[in-house]
Short mmCIF file of C-alpha atoms and ligand atoms in Angstrom, two decimals:
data_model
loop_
_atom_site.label_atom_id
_atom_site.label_comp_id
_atom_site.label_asym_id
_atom_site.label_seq_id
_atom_site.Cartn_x
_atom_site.Cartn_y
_atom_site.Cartn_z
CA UNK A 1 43.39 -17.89 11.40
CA UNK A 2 45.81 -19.34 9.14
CA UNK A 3 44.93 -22.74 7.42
CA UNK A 4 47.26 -25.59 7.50
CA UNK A 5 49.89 -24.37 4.44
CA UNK A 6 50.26 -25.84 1.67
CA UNK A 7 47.88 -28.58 1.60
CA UNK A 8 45.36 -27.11 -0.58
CA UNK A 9 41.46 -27.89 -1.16
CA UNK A 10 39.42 -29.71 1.71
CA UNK A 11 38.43 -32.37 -1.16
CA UNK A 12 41.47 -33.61 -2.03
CA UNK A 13 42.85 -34.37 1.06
CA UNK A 14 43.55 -37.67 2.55
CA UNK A 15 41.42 -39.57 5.06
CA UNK A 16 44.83 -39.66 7.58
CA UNK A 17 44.62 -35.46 7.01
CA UNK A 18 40.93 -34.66 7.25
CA UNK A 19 41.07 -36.63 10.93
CA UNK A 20 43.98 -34.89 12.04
CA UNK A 21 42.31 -31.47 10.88
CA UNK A 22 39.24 -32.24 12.67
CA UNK A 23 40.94 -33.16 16.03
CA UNK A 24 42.56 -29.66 15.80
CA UNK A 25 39.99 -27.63 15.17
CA UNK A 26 37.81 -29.42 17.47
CA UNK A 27 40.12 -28.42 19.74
CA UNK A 28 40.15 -25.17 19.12
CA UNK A 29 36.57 -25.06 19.23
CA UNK A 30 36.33 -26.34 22.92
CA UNK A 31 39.04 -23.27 23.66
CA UNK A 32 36.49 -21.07 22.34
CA UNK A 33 33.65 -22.26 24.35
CA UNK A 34 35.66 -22.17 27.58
CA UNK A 35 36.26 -18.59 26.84
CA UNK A 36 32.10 -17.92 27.25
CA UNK A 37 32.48 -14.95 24.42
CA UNK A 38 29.39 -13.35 23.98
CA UNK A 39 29.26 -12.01 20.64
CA UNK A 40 26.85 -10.81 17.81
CA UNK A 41 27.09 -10.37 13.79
CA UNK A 42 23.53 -10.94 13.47
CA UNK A 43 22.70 -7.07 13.40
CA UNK A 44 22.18 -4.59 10.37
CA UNK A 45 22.12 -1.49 12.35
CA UNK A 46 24.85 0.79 12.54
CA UNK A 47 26.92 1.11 15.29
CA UNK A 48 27.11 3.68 18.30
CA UNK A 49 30.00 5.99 16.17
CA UNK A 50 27.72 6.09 13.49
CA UNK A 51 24.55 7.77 15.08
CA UNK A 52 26.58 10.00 16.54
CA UNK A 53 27.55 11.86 13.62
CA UNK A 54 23.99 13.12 13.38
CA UNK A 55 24.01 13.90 17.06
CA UNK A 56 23.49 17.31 16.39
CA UNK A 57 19.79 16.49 14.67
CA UNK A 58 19.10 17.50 18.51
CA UNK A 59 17.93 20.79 18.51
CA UNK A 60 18.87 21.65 15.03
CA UNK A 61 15.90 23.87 14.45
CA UNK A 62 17.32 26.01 17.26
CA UNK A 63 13.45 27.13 17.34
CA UNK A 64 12.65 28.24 13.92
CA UNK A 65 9.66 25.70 13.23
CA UNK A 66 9.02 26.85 9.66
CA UNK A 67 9.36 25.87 6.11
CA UNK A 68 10.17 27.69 3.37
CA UNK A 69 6.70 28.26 2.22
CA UNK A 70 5.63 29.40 5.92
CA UNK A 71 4.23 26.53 7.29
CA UNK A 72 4.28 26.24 10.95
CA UNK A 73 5.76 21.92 11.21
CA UNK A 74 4.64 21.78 14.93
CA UNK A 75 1.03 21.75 13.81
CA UNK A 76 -1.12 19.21 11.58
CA UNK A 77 -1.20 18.98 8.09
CA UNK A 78 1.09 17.90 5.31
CA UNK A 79 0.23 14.74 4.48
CA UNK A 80 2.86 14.16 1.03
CA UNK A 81 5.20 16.21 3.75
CA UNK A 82 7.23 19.06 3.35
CA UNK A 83 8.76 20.40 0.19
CA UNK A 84 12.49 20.58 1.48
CA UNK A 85 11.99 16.96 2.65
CA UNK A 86 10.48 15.66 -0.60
CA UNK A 87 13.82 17.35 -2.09
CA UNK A 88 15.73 15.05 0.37
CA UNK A 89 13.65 12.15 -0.84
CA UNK A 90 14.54 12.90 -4.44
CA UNK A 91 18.24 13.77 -4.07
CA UNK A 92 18.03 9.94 -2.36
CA UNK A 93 15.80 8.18 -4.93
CA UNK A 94 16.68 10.28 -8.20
CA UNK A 95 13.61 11.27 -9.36
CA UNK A 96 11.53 14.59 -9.41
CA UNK A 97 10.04 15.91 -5.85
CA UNK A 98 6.76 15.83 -7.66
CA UNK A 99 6.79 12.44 -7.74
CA UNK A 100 8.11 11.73 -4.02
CA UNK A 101 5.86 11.35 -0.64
CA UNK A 102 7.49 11.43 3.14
CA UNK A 103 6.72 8.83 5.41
CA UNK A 104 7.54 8.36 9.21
CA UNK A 105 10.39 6.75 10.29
CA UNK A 106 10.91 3.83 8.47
CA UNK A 107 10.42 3.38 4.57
CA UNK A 108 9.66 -0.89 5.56
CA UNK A 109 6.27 0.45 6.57
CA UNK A 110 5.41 2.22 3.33
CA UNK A 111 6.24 -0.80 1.76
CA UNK A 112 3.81 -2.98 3.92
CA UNK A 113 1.13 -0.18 3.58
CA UNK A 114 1.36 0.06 -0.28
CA UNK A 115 1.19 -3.40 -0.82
CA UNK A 116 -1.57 -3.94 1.25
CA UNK A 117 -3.05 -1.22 -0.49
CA UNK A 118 -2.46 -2.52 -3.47
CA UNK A 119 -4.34 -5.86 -1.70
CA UNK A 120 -7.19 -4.03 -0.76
CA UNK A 121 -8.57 -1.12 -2.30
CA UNK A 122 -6.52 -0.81 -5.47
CA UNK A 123 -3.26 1.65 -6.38
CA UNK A 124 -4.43 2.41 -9.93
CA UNK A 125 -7.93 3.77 -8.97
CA UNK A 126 -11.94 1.93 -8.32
CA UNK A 127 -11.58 -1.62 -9.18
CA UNK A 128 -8.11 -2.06 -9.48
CA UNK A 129 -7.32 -4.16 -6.00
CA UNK A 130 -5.61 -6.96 -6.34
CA UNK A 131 -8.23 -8.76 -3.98
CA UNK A 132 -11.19 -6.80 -5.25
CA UNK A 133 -14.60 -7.82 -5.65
CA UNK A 134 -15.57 -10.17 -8.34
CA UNK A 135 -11.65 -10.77 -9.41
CA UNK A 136 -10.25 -14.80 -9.08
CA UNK A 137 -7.79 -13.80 -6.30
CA UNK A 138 -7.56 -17.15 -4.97
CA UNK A 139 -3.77 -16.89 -5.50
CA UNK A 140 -1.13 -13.56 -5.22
CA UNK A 141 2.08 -14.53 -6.11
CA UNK A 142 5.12 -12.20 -5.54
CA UNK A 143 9.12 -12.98 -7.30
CA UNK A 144 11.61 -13.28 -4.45
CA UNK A 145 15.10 -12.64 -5.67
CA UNK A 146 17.29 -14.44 -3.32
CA UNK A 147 19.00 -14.06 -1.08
CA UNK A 148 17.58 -11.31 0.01
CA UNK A 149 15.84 -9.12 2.94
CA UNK A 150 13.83 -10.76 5.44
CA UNK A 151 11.48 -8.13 6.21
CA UNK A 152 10.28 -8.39 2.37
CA UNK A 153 9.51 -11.96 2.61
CA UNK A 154 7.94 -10.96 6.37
CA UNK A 155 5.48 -8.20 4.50
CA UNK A 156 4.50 -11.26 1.52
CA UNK A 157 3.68 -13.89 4.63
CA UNK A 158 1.71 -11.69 6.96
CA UNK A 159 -0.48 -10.20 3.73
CA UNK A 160 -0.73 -14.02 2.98
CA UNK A 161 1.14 -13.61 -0.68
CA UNK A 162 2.77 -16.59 -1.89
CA UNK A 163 6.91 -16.16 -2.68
CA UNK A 164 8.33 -17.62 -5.59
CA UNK A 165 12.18 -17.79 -5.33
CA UNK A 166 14.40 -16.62 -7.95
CA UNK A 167 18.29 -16.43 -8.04
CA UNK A 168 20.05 -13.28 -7.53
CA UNK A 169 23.37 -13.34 -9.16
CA UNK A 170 25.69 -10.69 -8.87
CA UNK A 171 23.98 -9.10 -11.93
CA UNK A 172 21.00 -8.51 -9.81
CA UNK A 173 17.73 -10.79 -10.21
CA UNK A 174 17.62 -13.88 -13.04
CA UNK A 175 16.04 -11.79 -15.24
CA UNK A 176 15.03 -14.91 -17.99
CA UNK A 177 13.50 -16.42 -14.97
CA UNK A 178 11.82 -13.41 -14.03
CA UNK A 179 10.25 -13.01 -17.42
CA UNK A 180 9.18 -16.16 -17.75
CA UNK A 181 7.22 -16.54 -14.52
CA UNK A 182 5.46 -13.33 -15.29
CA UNK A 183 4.81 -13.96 -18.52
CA UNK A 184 2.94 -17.52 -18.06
CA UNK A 185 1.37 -16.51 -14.23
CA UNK A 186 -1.00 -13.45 -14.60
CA UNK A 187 -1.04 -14.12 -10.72
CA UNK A 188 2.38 -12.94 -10.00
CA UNK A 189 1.68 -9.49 -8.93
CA UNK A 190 5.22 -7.80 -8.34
CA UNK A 191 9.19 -8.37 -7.69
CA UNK A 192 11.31 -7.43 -4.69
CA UNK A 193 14.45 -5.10 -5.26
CA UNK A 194 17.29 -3.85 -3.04
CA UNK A 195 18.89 -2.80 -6.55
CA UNK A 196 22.12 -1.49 -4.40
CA UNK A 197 24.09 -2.73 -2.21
CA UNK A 198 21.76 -5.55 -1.83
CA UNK A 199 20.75 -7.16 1.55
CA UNK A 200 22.74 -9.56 2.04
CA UNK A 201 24.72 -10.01 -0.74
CA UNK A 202 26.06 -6.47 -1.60
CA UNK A 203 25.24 -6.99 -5.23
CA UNK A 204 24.39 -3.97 -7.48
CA UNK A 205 22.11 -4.36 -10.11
CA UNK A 206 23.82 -4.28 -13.64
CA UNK A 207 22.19 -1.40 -16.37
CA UNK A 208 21.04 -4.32 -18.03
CA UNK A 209 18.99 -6.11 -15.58
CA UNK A 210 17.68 -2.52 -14.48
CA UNK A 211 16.50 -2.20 -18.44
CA UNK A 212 14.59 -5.62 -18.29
CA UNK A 213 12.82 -4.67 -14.66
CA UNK A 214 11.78 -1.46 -15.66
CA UNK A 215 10.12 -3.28 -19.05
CA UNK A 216 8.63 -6.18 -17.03
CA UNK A 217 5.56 -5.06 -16.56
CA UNK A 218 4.85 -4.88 -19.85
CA UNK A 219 5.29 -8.60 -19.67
CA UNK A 220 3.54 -9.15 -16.74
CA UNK A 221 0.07 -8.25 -15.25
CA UNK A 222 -0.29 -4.85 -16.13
CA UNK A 223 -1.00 -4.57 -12.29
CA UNK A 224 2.33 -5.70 -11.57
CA UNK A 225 4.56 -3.70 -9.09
CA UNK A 226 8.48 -3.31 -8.99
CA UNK A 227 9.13 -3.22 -5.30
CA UNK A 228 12.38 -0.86 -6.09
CA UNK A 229 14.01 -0.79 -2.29
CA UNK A 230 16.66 1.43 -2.71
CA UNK A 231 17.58 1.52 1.06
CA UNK A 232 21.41 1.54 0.09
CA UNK A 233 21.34 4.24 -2.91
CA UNK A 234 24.26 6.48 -0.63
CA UNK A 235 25.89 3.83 1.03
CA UNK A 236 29.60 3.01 -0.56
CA UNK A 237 31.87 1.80 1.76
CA UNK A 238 34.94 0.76 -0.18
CA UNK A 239 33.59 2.73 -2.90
CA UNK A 240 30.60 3.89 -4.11
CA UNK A 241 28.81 2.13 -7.51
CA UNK A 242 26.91 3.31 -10.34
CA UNK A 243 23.23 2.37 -10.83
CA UNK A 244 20.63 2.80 -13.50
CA UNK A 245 18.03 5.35 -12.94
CA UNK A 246 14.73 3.07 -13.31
CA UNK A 247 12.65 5.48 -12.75
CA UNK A 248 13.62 7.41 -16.33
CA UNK A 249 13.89 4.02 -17.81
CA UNK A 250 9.97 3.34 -16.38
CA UNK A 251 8.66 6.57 -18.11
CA UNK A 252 10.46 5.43 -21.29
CA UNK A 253 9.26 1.92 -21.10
CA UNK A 254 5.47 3.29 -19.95
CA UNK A 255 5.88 1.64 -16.71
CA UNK A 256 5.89 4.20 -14.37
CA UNK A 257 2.67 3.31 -13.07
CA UNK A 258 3.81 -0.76 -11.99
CA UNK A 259 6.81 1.15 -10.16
CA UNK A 260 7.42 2.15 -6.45
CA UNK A 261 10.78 3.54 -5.19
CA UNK A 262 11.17 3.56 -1.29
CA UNK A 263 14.50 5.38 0.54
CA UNK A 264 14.87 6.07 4.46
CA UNK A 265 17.49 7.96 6.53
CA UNK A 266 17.76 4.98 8.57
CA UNK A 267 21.08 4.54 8.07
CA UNK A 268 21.89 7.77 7.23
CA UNK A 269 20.92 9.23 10.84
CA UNK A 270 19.23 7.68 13.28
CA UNK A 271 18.29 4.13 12.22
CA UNK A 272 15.25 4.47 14.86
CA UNK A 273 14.44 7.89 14.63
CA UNK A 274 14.78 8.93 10.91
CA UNK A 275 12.49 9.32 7.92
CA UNK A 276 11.09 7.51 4.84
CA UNK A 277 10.20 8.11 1.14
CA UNK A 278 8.31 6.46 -1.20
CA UNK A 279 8.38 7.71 -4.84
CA UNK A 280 5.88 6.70 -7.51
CA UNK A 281 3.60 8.25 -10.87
CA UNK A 282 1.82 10.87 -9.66
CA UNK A 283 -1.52 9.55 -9.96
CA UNK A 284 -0.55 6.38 -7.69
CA UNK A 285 0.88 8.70 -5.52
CA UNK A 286 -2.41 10.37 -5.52
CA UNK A 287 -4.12 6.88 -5.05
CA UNK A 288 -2.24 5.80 -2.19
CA UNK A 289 -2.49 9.21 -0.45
CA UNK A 290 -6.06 9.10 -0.52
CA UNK A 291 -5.93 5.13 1.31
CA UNK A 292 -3.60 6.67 3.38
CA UNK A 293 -5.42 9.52 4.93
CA UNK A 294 -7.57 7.27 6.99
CA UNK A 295 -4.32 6.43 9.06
CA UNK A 296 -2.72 9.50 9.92
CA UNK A 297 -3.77 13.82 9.49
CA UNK A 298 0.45 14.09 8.49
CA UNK A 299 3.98 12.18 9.39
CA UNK A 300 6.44 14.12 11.73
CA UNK A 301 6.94 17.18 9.86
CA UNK A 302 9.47 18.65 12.78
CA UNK A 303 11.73 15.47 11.89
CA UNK A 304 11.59 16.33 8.06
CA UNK A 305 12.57 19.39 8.29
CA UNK A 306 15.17 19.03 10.56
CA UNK A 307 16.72 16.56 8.24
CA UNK A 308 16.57 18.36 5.10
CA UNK A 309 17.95 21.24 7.04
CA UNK A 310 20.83 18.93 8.48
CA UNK A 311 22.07 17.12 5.19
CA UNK A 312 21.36 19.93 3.11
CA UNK A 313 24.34 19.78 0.82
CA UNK A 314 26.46 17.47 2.82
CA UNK A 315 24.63 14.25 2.21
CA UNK A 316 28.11 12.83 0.21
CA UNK A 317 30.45 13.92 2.93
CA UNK A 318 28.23 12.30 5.66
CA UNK A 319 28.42 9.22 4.08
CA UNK A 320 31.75 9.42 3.38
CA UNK A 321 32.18 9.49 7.32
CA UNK A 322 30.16 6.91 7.97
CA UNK A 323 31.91 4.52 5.25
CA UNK A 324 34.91 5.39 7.13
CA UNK A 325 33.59 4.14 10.22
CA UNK A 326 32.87 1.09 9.10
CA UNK A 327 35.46 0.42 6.13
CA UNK A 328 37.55 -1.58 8.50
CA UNK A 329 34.79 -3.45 9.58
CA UNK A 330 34.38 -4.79 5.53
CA UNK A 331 38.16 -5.25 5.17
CA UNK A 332 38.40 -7.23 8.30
CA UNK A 333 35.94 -9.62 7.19
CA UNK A 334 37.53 -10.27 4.06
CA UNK A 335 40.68 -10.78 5.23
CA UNK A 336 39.21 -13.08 7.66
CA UNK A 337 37.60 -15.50 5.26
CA UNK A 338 40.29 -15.20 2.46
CA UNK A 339 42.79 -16.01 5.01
CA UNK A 340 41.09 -18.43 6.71
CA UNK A 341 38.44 -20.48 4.08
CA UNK A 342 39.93 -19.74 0.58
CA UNK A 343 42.75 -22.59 0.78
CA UNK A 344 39.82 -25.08 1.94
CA UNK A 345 37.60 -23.96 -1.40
CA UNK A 346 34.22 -25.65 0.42
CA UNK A 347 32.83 -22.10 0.74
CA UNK A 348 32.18 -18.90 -1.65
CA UNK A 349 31.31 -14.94 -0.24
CA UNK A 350 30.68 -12.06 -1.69
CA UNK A 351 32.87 -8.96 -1.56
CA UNK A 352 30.88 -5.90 -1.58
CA UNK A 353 32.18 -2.45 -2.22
CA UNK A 354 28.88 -1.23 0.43
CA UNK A 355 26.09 -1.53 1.87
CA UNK A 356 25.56 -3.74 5.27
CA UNK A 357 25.99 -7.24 4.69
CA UNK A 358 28.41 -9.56 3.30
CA UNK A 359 27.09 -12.95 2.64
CA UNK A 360 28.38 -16.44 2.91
CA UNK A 361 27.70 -20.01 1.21
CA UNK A 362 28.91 -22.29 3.10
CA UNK A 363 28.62 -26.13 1.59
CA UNK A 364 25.00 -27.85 0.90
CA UNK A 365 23.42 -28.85 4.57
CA UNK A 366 25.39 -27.13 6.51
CA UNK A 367 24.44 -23.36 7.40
CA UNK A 368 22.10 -24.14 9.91
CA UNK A 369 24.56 -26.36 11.79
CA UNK A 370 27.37 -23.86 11.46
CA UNK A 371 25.31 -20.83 12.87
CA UNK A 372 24.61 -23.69 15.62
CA UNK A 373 28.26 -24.42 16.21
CA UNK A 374 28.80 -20.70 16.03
CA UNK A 375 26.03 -19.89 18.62
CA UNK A 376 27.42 -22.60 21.19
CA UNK A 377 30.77 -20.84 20.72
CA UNK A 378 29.50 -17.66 21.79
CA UNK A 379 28.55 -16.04 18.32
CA UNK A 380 25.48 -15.20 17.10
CA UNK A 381 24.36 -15.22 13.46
CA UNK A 382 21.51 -14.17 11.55
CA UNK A 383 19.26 -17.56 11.69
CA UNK A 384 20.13 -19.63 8.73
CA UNK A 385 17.50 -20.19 6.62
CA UNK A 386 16.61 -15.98 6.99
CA UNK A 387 17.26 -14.53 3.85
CA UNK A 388 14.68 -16.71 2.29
CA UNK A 389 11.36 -16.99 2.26
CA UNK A 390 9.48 -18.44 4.64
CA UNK A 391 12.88 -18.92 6.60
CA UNK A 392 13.42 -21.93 4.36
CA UNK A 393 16.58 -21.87 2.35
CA UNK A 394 16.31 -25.04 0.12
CA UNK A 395 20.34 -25.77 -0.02
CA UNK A 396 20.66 -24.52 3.57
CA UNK A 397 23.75 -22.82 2.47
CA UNK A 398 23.54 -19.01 2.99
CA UNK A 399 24.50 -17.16 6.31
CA UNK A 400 24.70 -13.50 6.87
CA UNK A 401 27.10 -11.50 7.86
CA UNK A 402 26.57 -7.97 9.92
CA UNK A 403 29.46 -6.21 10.85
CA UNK A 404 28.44 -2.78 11.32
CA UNK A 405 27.27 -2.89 14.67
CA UNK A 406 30.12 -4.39 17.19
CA UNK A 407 33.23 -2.82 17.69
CA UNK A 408 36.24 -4.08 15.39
CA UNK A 409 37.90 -6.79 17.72
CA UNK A 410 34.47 -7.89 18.03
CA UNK A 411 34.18 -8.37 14.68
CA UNK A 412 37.33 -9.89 14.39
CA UNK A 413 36.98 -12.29 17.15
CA UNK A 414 33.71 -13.45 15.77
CA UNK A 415 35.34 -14.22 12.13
CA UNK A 416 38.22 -16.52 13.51
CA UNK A 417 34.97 -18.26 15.53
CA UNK A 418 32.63 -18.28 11.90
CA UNK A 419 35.81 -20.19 9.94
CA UNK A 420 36.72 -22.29 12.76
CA UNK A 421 32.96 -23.47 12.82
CA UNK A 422 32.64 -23.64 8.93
CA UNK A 423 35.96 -25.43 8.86
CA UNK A 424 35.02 -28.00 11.14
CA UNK A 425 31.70 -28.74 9.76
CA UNK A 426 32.83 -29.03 6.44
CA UNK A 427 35.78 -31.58 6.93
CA UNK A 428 32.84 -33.45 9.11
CA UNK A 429 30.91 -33.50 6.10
CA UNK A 430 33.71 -34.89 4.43
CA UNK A 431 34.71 -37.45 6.13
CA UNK A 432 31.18 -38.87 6.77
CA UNK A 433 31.30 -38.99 2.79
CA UNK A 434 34.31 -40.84 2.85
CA UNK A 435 34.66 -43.12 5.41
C1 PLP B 501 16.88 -3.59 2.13
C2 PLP B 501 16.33 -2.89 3.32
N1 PLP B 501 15.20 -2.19 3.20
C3 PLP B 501 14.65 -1.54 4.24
C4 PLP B 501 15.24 -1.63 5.49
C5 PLP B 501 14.58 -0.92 6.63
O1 PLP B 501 14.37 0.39 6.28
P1 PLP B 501 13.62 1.42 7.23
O2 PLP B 501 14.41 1.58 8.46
O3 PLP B 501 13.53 2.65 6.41
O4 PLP B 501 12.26 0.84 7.52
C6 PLP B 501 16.41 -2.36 5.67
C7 PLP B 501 17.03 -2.48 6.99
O5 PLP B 501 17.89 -3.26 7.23
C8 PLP B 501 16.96 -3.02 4.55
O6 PLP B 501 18.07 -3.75 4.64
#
């Protein structure tokens, strides 16, 4: 959708031409309403082309049910899981096998379990819970770098933790912030990080800022825990990006104990049906192992190995079929909002070379209103307001954007409907300002 030529920022237009813009795309926006679309960008889940290249997962084993070392999957047992899967976990996370665990099918629920671990009975041995007996727990505090993922905040709000927001610039997390909080608040127990690819913003952590996390526990508590969700470590889409091994960086820094790496296959294979890893020191590993046995005798052990069988020394090509998949997808909905919001300059987005999300500021006050416009017009958007904390984003600014899931034209169609809405609520804003 092409913006009026020539006529430059929203701010420095005339009365007379904000009015005039206004009527227009009003108008346009009761064309789209008429047209009763029904369409969605709220969803991070790949889309029906992508599961299918993992299609053959079905019946993969063709029957043979062991592991290399002989042991039968079908039955109990296993509870770190399999040795070919734990190689999957650290081809994924980059660090030894040794040091990685297998979960079920999704890596979020290792994080809720270890923190509530962590909560309850302790990661670093007897007496070391964060609510323990005895200890002033009045108050857990955990950093928040946003934006960021939802379903972090989520994990914080049902364990009752309290979120401290911190900016994350396209460097990764304020790190001076960061260090500051910890430093003065013994109560701040641990950081979230999606250090690639970040969700939403697509950010990848710089080496720096991956230096300073892996040393910030020796600043902090020393029971403080780097949340390191590397859900995105494989997933380029324009192209893929380099990022700092913290986990090498944690044994150099004598952190490796205040450090948890999680990975899934979620969006690798089946985003319902796939398997997660958490990596840690050996001795939490140990820890959280022995809390964990009470829940389950082993994870799916059939599932592991038919993944480790499956991406066994295709894991780069894989992705580089799903990234062309969804490569359009990402180029679409740049094109979209340089074309249609850059003239206008009310609005900034970032422009991610992978991951899921692309994420949009749209000016002070007005995301929530937008993603109302946008839902009356037949497109649905993440709720404004999600990628904070307790759903409340202060500047009510950010919106996400999902494009993996609908088909190109849908994606398309729901663009031209995102800038029409952020158009028209900006000059609004505008022209209440100046009239
Ligand atoms: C940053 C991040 N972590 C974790 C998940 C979920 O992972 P899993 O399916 O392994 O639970 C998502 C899903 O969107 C995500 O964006």
């Amino acid at each position: 959708m092409p913006t009026e030529e020539g006529q430059g920022p929203l701010a420095k237009r005339t009365v007379e031409q904000l009015k005039k813009l206004e009527e227009n795309l009003s108008a346009r926006l009761h064309q789209v309403q008429a047209a009763g679309l029904k369409l969605d960008l709220t969803r991070g889940k790949p889309c029906a082309e992508q599961v299918a290249l993992s299609d053959a997962l079905d019946g993969f084993l063709a029957g043979k049910y062991t592991t290399e070392s002989g042991q039968d999957v079908r039955n109990y047992g296993g509870l770190s899981g399999i040795p070919e899967a734990r190689r999957l976990g650290s081809e994924l996370m980059d660090l030894p096998a040794d040091n990685v665990m297998v979960g079920g099918n999704s890596s979020l629920s290792l994080m809720f379990q270890s923190v509530q671990f962590a909560l309850q009975k302790g990661l670093w041995g007897a007496g070391s819970a964060w609510r323990g007996e005895g200890q002033d727990t009045s108050k857990i505090r955990f950093l928040c770098p946003v934006p960021g993922y939802d379903r972090h905040f989520s994990i914080c709000e049902s364990l009752g933790i309290e979120m401290i927001n911190i900016p994350l610039t396209d460097q990764g997390p304020d790190m001076q912030m960061a260090e500051a909080l910890v430093k003065s608040d013994p109560s701040i127990k641990g950081i979230w990080c999606v250090p690639k690819f970040s969700n939403p913003t697509g950010c990848t952590y710089s080496d720096l800022t991956v230096e300073r996390l892996a040393n910030l526990a020796n600043i902090a508590s020393p029971d403080f825990l780097v949340m390191w969700d590397n859900a995105y470590a494989v997933h380029g889409v324009i192209e893929d990006e380099p990022l700092l091994n913290i986990f090498d960086l944690a044994v150099h820094a004598g952190t490796l104990q205040n450090l948890l790496v999680f990975a899934s296959t979620s969006k690798i294979t089946f985003a319902g049906s796939g398997v997660g890893f958490m990596g840690a020191e050996t001795s939490v590993l140990k820890n959280f192992l022995s809390h964990l046995q009470y829940q389950t005798i082993g994870y799916d052990k059939v599932n592991q190995l038919r993944h480790a069988l499956f991406l066994k020394n295709r894991l780069a090509e894989h992705m580089q079929s799903h990234a062309e998949i969804i490569r359009p997808k990402f180029v679409a909905v740049q094109s979209a909002l340089d074309s249609g919001l850059a003239e206008d300059d009310v609005a900034k987005w970032t422009q991610p070379r992978g991951g899921y999300f692309i994420s949009l500021d749209v000016p002070k006050g007005l995301a929530t209103r937008i993603v109302s416009m946008a839902a009356k017009a037949g497109v649905i958007l993440t709720p404004a307001g999600a990628t904070f904390p307790y759903g409340k984003d202060p500047n009510d600014t950010n919106i996400r954007i999902a494009p993996t899931f609908p088909k190109l034209e849908e994606v398309e169609s729901a663009m031209d409907i995102l800038i029409l809405c952020t158009r028209l609520a900006s000059v609004q804003q505008l022209l209440l300002g100046k009239l």
